Each structure stands twice: as structure tokens, then as C-alpha cells.
XYZ file of C-alpha atoms in Angstrom:
142
model
C 5.212 6.514 9.758
C 4.604 8.684 11.633
C 1.143 9.028 13.329
C -0.277 6.864 11.866
C -0.730 4.266 14.677
C -4.990 4.526 13.988
C -4.210 3.115 11.383
C -2.033 0.319 11.574
C -4.677 -0.524 14.551
C -7.131 -0.732 12.373
C -4.272 -2.893 9.766
C -3.177 -2.845 7.150
C -1.655 -4.962 3.646
C 2.110 -4.001 3.759
C 4.084 -1.504 5.307
C 6.432 -0.138 3.654
C 9.680 2.123 5.562
C 12.628 2.267 6.776
C 14.735 0.456 9.382
C 15.200 3.341 10.858
C 11.628 4.139 11.036
C 10.894 1.050 11.819
C 12.903 1.624 14.882
C 11.822 4.781 16.699
C 7.649 3.598 15.687
C 8.414 0.087 18.276
C 10.833 1.367 20.082
C 13.064 -1.084 19.260
C 16.507 -0.662 18.913
C 16.970 -4.074 17.709
C 15.726 -4.021 14.225
C 14.241 -7.847 14.506
C 12.925 -7.736 17.523
C 11.160 -4.169 16.103
C 9.569 -6.654 13.689
C 8.791 -9.070 16.054
C 6.762 -6.094 18.168
C 5.652 -4.611 14.703
C 3.581 -7.721 13.676
C 3.029 -8.179 16.813
C 1.046 -4.894 17.573
C -0.160 -3.808 14.699
C -2.536 -5.960 12.270
C -0.181 -6.171 8.671
C -2.345 -8.517 6.253
C 0.179 -9.520 3.755
C 3.621 -7.277 4.338
C 6.745 -6.361 6.296
C 9.153 -3.920 3.189
C 12.613 -2.262 5.096
C 14.617 -0.037 3.382
C 17.635 0.908 4.480
C 19.472 2.935 2.177
C 22.353 1.029 -0.153
C 22.640 -1.133 2.956
C 19.984 -5.076 2.858
C 17.335 -4.482 2.128
C 14.621 -6.794 3.967
C 10.362 -8.483 3.732
C 8.703 -10.458 6.338
C 5.553 -12.076 6.402
C 4.012 -13.653 8.957
C 5.554 -16.700 8.425
C 9.050 -15.887 6.112
C 11.945 -13.023 5.653
C 14.095 -12.635 2.616
C 17.809 -10.072 2.987
C 17.859 -8.569 -0.576
C 21.762 -7.228 -0.926
C 21.340 -4.277 -3.783
C 24.032 -3.695 -6.216
C 27.044 -0.960 -5.894
C 26.135 1.320 -7.311
C 28.584 4.390 -8.265
C 27.138 8.156 -8.953
C 23.903 8.324 -6.707
C 22.616 11.228 -8.441
C 19.694 12.072 -6.105
C 17.803 9.797 -3.959
C 15.359 11.886 -2.785
C 12.033 10.308 -3.475
C 14.038 6.398 -3.859
C 11.651 5.689 -0.955
C 8.034 6.698 -2.595
C 8.941 4.700 -5.930
C 10.013 1.597 -4.390
C 6.961 1.512 -1.958
C 4.877 2.574 -5.725
C 6.644 -0.583 -8.023
C 5.933 -2.584 -5.417
C 1.841 -2.263 -5.085
C 1.505 -2.877 -8.770
C 4.595 -5.448 -8.924
C 1.572 -7.216 -6.622
C -1.251 -5.940 -8.132
C -0.191 -8.526 -11.189
C 0.191 -11.510 -9.056
C 4.109 -11.227 -9.216
C 5.237 -13.198 -6.241
C 6.034 -11.353 -3.173
C 9.688 -12.046 -2.941
C 10.094 -11.124 -6.079
C 7.860 -7.553 -6.509
C 9.812 -6.272 -3.999
C 12.924 -7.111 -5.622
C 11.652 -5.128 -8.936
C 10.908 -2.042 -6.416
C 14.321 -1.410 -5.088
C 15.867 -1.980 -8.366
C 13.008 0.902 -9.506
C 14.463 2.536 -5.884
C 18.105 1.894 -6.983
C 18.028 3.373 -10.087
C 15.748 6.321 -9.111
C 19.019 6.983 -7.202
C 20.870 7.760 -11.417
C 18.193 10.532 -11.885
C 18.153 14.578 -11.455
C 15.000 13.196 -11.076
C 13.074 12.160 -7.781
C 11.194 8.968 -8.329
C 11.582 8.820 -11.557
C 13.387 5.676 -13.242
C 15.192 4.471 -16.192
C 13.102 1.545 -16.903
C 15.839 -0.054 -19.109
C 18.401 0.669 -16.155
C 15.972 -1.015 -13.682
C 16.475 -4.146 -15.468
C 20.178 -4.419 -15.331
C 20.116 -2.981 -11.665
C 17.352 -6.351 -11.040
C 19.278 -8.693 -12.309
C 21.830 -7.990 -10.034
C 19.514 -8.144 -6.613
C 20.644 -10.781 -4.267
C 17.827 -12.172 -2.333
C 17.515 -15.502 0.570
C 15.248 -16.018 3.384
C 16.531 -15.320 5.902
C 15.413 -17.134 10.366
C 12.458 -15.130 11.696
């Protein structure tokens, strides 16, 4: 998210960053204002995906928005690589033509599952599926 302004100005399909990175990138303290500024400033063709650690995650398109409630994880072993895992699985699911909102749920489950292992960005697919069944998401006004 740092030093990517030139790339963002040329247009991207997906931007996946965390909430604090978005606020810094857009110089906005309010998340929704930051999202609006991001879409107004940069041609994001498909989606803006936001994570915020164990707090709610969000997915925005030009026309729709969703809030995701992540399942509680009792024992985080290592959160390093969780955001990268979310990005990678989100892209894989999109390439499989999974609808965006479901693709992001899968990605968030994988990112959460990766926090349960000592090795960064590694996850057990069985645990990922268990966590995915616990993720709740809903459309929100945007």
C-alpha cells in the first residue's frame, strides 16, 4: 500500500489492504469516507477488500458493500502472513469464478486458519472449511 499511487492511478482490478492502510492512503479517518475517496481517486475495477485483524472485514464494489464477522479464534499461533493468505485465496476464488462475496468469505477463512499455525501463510484446508462455515456476512449500505 506504500508507494503504489502510480500503479493505483493506472487502475487495478482488486485492492486488498487493511483498514489502517486505507486510512493512511486516503488521508481519511472515517473508514467509509476513506473507501469513497479511494474509489473516487483510483480506478478500482472489481473490488476493494479490507481486513482489520480479528475485527470485521469489508468488501466493496462500486455498487455493493458487505460486512464480514470473523469467527473467534481461541489460540492465535502466528498472524504473520494472514493478510497475504487472504489476498492469494481471494484471487484464486475469483479465478474459479466464485461470486465475489463468497470468494472473500473463503479468503477470510483461509487467513484465519493460517493464524492457527506457526508457519506463516500456511493453513489446514479442513480447519479453513470449519471456519468458513462460521463466517457471517451481510450487505451494508454504501
